[in-house]
Phi, psi and omega in degrees: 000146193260161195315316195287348150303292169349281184313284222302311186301348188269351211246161106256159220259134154258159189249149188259021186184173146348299178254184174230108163274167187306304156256054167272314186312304181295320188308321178288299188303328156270017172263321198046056189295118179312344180214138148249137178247118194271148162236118179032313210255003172289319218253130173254308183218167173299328170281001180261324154302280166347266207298345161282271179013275157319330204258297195291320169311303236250021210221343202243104195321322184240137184305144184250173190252136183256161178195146183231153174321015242231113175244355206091171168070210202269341186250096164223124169235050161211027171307309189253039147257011168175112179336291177313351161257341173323328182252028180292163160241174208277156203296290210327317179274331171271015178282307175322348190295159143276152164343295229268337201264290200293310186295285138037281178279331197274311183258023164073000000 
């Protein structure tokens, strides 16, 4: 692997929009990033989400670990796709949940 792959496995990326323009498309591909991180202006609808997603996998030579922007509380970015993350509280308080409370909520 050549240095600048190297490098590329350490960073994660943000996306600057919705879609994957064009250049986004190369910036992933010569970057190879270990993570993307989604934020407010990524997400329109779940099906919308889906298909970036399926786009950033399918565009980034080593699957990068995805993460969004979700602390709960007032930093939700994905409240308005379903009432039920609308009513996350915020991480600082469920970092306090027990385990048995968090698997509970998290995994329906």
């Amino acid at each position: 692997m050549d240095p600048e792959r190297c490098a590329g496995r350490l960073i994660v990326a943000a996306l600057p929009g919705p879609e994957l323009g064009p250049e986004a498309i190369r910036a992933l591909e010569d970057l190879g990033p270990a993570g993307i991180i989604l934020f407010d202006r990524n997400v329109r609808s779940p099906s919308q989400l889906v298909e970036l997603i399926l786009g950033v996998r399918e565009v980034c030579p080593e699957p990068p670990a995805l993460a969004i922007d979700l602390e709960g509380g007032p930093v939700n970015r994905l409240a308005h796709l379903d009432p039920a993350l609308a009513r996350l509280p915020a991480a600082r308080i469920q970092a306090a949940w027990p385990t048995e409370r968090l698997e509970r909520v998290w995994r329906g």
